Amino acid sequence: MARQMCKGFVHHDRRNYDAAVEAFEFVDRLQFPHVESEDIHLAATAFVDALWAKDDVEIDHLRAGRLDRESLRGADWSPVRKEFRKRAALLGIEPEYATLKTDGWRQHKLGGDYWTPFQEAQILELRAALPEAEYPRKPKEGQSGPGPEALRYVLGVELHDMHTPHHWKQAEEAMTPYFEYVVSHHENV
């Protein structure tokens, strides 16, 4: 699952739409076994469409080959949010997921704190995938954190963003325990 997730991001980077959908669909099928097959396909497609919409926003704010962060700050990110909203509805994820995921990508491109909204979005995705409304279950001393799985997922995104095969391998290794957690939960239900 981690390998396919990373492949999906690489396919997105290389503008290979169908391969990206296929990779993310593979992951979603195992992550959300309680969701109908057609909805899984549509959810993976919405994820890729959100990434494509994000790219469209970026392209509109390129100046001399660089992102113009000032103009990007006021950009319309609603097409990205719309696709994440579709994904959330299809997979039973709380609607706030769409706003958090969109804000994460927006902050990522603006040079802001994208880790926090990405982690919060992954908490919501995990709660829907498991389904475990209490995630993360942690000792009272550590309740403020997002849980190790959400951190691992975002670390994988961060490593992927380095755009080298070495970092992609590290991203896969970072995300593996995330998906092990999801699969082990499904096996124990």
Tab-separated table of C-alpha atoms in Angstrom:
chain	number	residue	atom	x	y	z
A	1	MET	CA	0.000	0.000	0.000
A	2	ALA	CA	2.811	2.393	0.863
A	3	ARG	CA	4.548	1.626	-2.413
A	4	GLN	CA	1.360	2.253	-4.382
A	5	MET	CA	0.685	5.485	-2.484
A	6	CYS	CA	4.150	6.753	-3.337
A	7	LYS	CA	3.760	5.584	-6.936
A	8	GLY	CA	0.510	7.535	-7.102
A	9	PHE	CA	2.312	10.719	-6.083
A	10	VAL	CA	5.132	10.048	-8.550
A	11	HIS	CA	2.594	9.415	-11.335
A	12	HIS	CA	0.959	12.716	-10.426
A	13	ASP	CA	4.313	14.489	-10.611
A	14	ARG	CA	4.886	12.962	-14.039
A	15	ARG	CA	1.354	13.911	-15.169
A	16	ASN	CA	0.263	10.311	-15.684
A	17	TYR	CA	-3.389	10.658	-14.709
A	18	ASP	CA	-4.655	7.095	-15.252
A	19	ALA	CA	-1.697	5.492	-13.462
A	20	ALA	CA	-2.163	7.884	-10.509
A	21	VAL	CA	-5.852	6.955	-10.221
A	22	GLU	CA	-4.975	3.267	-10.430
A	23	ALA	CA	-2.340	3.535	-7.684
A	24	PHE	CA	-4.556	5.515	-5.299
A	25	GLU	CA	-7.509	3.225	-6.031
A	26	PHE	CA	-5.388	0.217	-5.028
A	27	VAL	CA	-4.665	1.891	-1.687
A	28	ASP	CA	-8.246	3.006	-1.073
A	29	ARG	CA	-9.614	-0.448	-1.853
A	30	LEU	CA	-7.548	-1.919	1.000
A	31	GLN	CA	-7.947	1.076	3.275
A	32	PHE	CA	-11.752	1.215	2.958
A	33	PRO	CA	-12.900	-2.399	2.495
A	34	HIS	CA	-16.398	-1.471	3.713
A	35	VAL	CA	-16.950	0.964	0.796
A	36	GLU	CA	-18.484	-0.113	-2.518
A	37	SER	CA	-16.072	-0.698	-5.400
A	38	GLU	CA	-17.518	2.047	-7.621
A	39	ASP	CA	-17.261	4.575	-4.785
A	40	ILE	CA	-13.627	3.574	-4.222
A	41	HIS	CA	-12.875	4.292	-7.875
A	42	LEU	CA	-14.679	7.633	-7.719
A	43	ALA	CA	-12.878	8.576	-4.467
A	44	ALA	CA	-9.461	7.813	-5.944
A	45	THR	CA	-10.399	9.793	-9.038
A	46	ALA	CA	-11.488	12.727	-6.861
A	47	PHE	CA	-8.128	12.598	-5.063
A	48	VAL	CA	-6.273	12.801	-8.376
A	49	ASP	CA	-8.645	15.501	-9.635
A	50	ALA	CA	-7.867	17.499	-6.482
A	51	LEU	CA	-4.149	17.203	-7.213
A	52	TRP	CA	-4.732	18.286	-10.814
A	53	ALA	CA	-6.861	21.218	-9.616
A	54	LYS	CA	-4.036	22.177	-7.226
A	55	ASP	CA	-1.634	22.138	-10.171
A	56	ASP	CA	-4.002	24.380	-12.140
A	57	VAL	CA	-4.019	26.914	-9.299
A	58	GLU	CA	-0.225	26.850	-9.226
A	59	ILE	CA	0.094	27.275	-12.989
A	60	ASP	CA	-2.128	30.337	-12.858
A	61	HIS	CA	0.315	31.909	-10.402
A	62	LEU	CA	3.629	31.135	-12.056
A	63	ARG	CA	5.754	34.133	-12.943
A	64	ALA	CA	8.997	33.516	-14.824
A	65	GLY	CA	8.892	29.853	-13.791
A	66	ARG	CA	8.433	30.551	-10.054
A	67	LEU	CA	5.345	30.629	-7.879
A	68	ASP	CA	4.213	34.154	-7.094
A	69	ARG	CA	3.266	33.588	-3.469
A	70	GLU	CA	1.619	36.987	-3.134
A	71	SER	CA	-0.836	36.351	-5.941
A	72	LEU	CA	-1.213	32.713	-4.851
A	73	ARG	CA	-2.270	33.883	-1.379
A	74	GLY	CA	-5.532	35.219	-2.838
A	75	ALA	CA	-6.102	32.375	-5.291
A	76	ASP	CA	-9.385	30.502	-5.606
A	77	TRP	CA	-8.769	27.042	-4.141
A	78	SER	CA	-12.444	26.016	-4.295
A	79	PRO	CA	-11.917	23.542	-7.192
A	80	VAL	CA	-9.422	21.660	-5.014
A	81	ARG	CA	-11.766	21.699	-2.016
A	82	LYS	CA	-14.660	20.514	-4.218
A	83	GLU	CA	-12.749	17.376	-5.234
A	84	PHE	CA	-11.659	16.627	-1.665
A	85	ARG	CA	-15.284	17.113	-0.601
A	86	LYS	CA	-16.325	14.474	-3.155
A	87	ARG	CA	-13.689	12.102	-1.803
A	88	ALA	CA	-14.835	12.671	1.763
A	89	ALA	CA	-18.490	12.035	0.916
A	90	LEU	CA	-17.711	8.828	-0.985
A	91	LEU	CA	-15.545	7.376	1.796
A	92	GLY	CA	-17.535	8.560	4.796
A	93	ILE	CA	-14.885	11.025	5.953
A	94	GLU	CA	-16.029	14.069	7.925
A	95	PRO	CA	-16.553	17.032	5.533
A	96	GLU	CA	-13.905	19.122	7.358
A	97	TYR	CA	-11.370	16.838	5.634
A	98	ALA	CA	-11.836	18.783	2.396
A	99	THR	CA	-11.030	22.118	4.013
A	100	LEU	CA	-8.045	20.722	5.917
A	101	LYS	CA	-6.568	18.937	2.906
A	102	THR	CA	-7.011	22.017	0.718
A	103	ASP	CA	-5.510	24.296	3.346
A	104	GLY	CA	-2.594	21.884	3.673
A	105	TRP	CA	-1.813	22.107	-0.038
A	106	ARG	CA	-2.329	25.873	-0.010
A	107	GLN	CA	0.032	26.343	2.939
A	108	HIS	CA	2.524	23.982	1.339
A	109	LYS	CA	2.722	26.202	-1.716
A	110	LEU	CA	2.771	29.412	0.328
A	111	GLY	CA	5.623	28.205	2.513
A	112	GLY	CA	3.404	28.014	5.599
A	113	ASP	CA	2.566	25.325	8.141
A	114	TYR	CA	1.068	22.594	6.021
A	115	TRP	CA	1.926	19.799	8.444
A	116	THR	CA	-0.859	20.667	10.885
A	117	PRO	CA	-3.813	20.620	8.447
A	118	PHE	CA	-2.426	17.537	6.658
A	119	GLN	CA	-2.132	15.677	9.974
A	120	GLU	CA	-5.639	16.709	11.018
A	121	ALA	CA	-6.981	15.563	7.635
A	122	GLN	CA	-5.247	12.199	8.057
A	123	ILE	CA	-6.795	11.777	11.493
A	124	LEU	CA	-10.226	12.158	9.861
A	125	GLU	CA	-9.291	9.761	7.059
A	126	LEU	CA	-8.050	7.189	9.572
A	127	ARG	CA	-11.226	7.491	11.628
A	128	ALA	CA	-13.276	6.726	8.516
A	129	ALA	CA	-11.003	3.939	7.290
A	130	LEU	CA	-10.894	2.065	10.586
A	131	PRO	CA	-13.705	3.240	11.585
A	132	GLU	CA	-12.416	4.340	14.960
A	133	ALA	CA	-13.943	7.587	16.161
A	134	GLU	CA	-11.458	7.713	19.028
A	135	TYR	CA	-8.287	7.773	16.915
A	136	PRO	CA	-5.716	8.564	18.137
A	137	ARG	CA	-5.984	6.592	21.367
A	138	LYS	CA	-3.104	7.813	23.433
A	139	PRO	CA	-2.207	8.210	27.074
A	140	LYS	CA	-3.605	11.371	28.582
A	141	GLU	CA	-0.122	12.936	28.620
A	142	GLY	CA	0.067	12.897	24.817
A	143	GLN	CA	-3.500	13.632	23.787
A	144	SER	CA	-2.619	16.828	21.943
A	145	GLY	CA	-0.638	15.038	19.223
A	146	PRO	CA	-2.086	13.631	15.988
A	147	GLY	CA	-0.895	10.082	16.575
A	148	PRO	CA	2.022	8.299	14.942
A	149	GLU	CA	0.138	7.159	11.851
A	150	ALA	CA	-0.903	10.668	10.790
A	151	LEU	CA	2.678	11.842	11.353
A	152	ARG	CA	4.052	8.994	9.239
A	153	TYR	CA	1.692	9.780	6.394
A	154	VAL	CA	2.714	13.433	6.320
A	155	LEU	CA	6.382	12.478	6.621
A	156	GLY	CA	5.892	10.329	3.532
A	157	VAL	CA	4.464	13.314	1.646
A	158	GLU	CA	7.393	15.455	2.808
A	159	LEU	CA	9.964	12.874	1.690
A	160	HIS	CA	8.235	12.356	-1.648
A	161	ASP	CA	8.471	16.091	-2.215
A	162	MET	CA	12.259	15.823	-2.399
A	163	HIS	CA	11.759	14.208	-5.853
A	164	THR	CA	14.591	11.683	-5.772
A	165	PRO	CA	14.373	7.879	-5.892
A	166	HIS	CA	16.240	7.750	-2.563
A	167	HIS	CA	13.627	9.967	-0.887
A	168	TRP	CA	10.745	8.122	-2.543
A	169	LYS	CA	12.072	4.898	-0.980
A	170	GLN	CA	12.262	6.651	2.394
A	171	ALA	CA	8.677	7.873	1.915
A	172	GLU	CA	7.547	4.313	1.293
A	173	GLU	CA	9.353	3.155	4.438
A	174	ALA	CA	7.810	5.982	6.478
A	175	MET	CA	4.274	5.200	5.289
A	176	THR	CA	4.488	1.425	5.690
A	177	PRO	CA	3.596	1.438	9.430
A	178	TYR	CA	0.646	3.726	8.647
A	179	PHE	CA	-0.841	1.130	6.321
A	180	GLU	CA	0.171	-1.768	8.585
A	181	TYR	CA	-1.909	-0.120	11.293
A	182	VAL	CA	-4.926	0.164	8.981
A	183	VAL	CA	-4.642	-3.406	7.679
A	184	SER	CA	-4.085	-4.887	11.136
A	185	HIS	CA	-7.214	-3.119	12.358
A	186	HIS	CA	-9.262	-4.574	9.490
A	187	GLU	CA	-7.910	-8.052	10.200
A	188	ASN	CA	-8.821	-7.784	13.891
A	189	VAL	CA	-12.396	-6.565	13.394
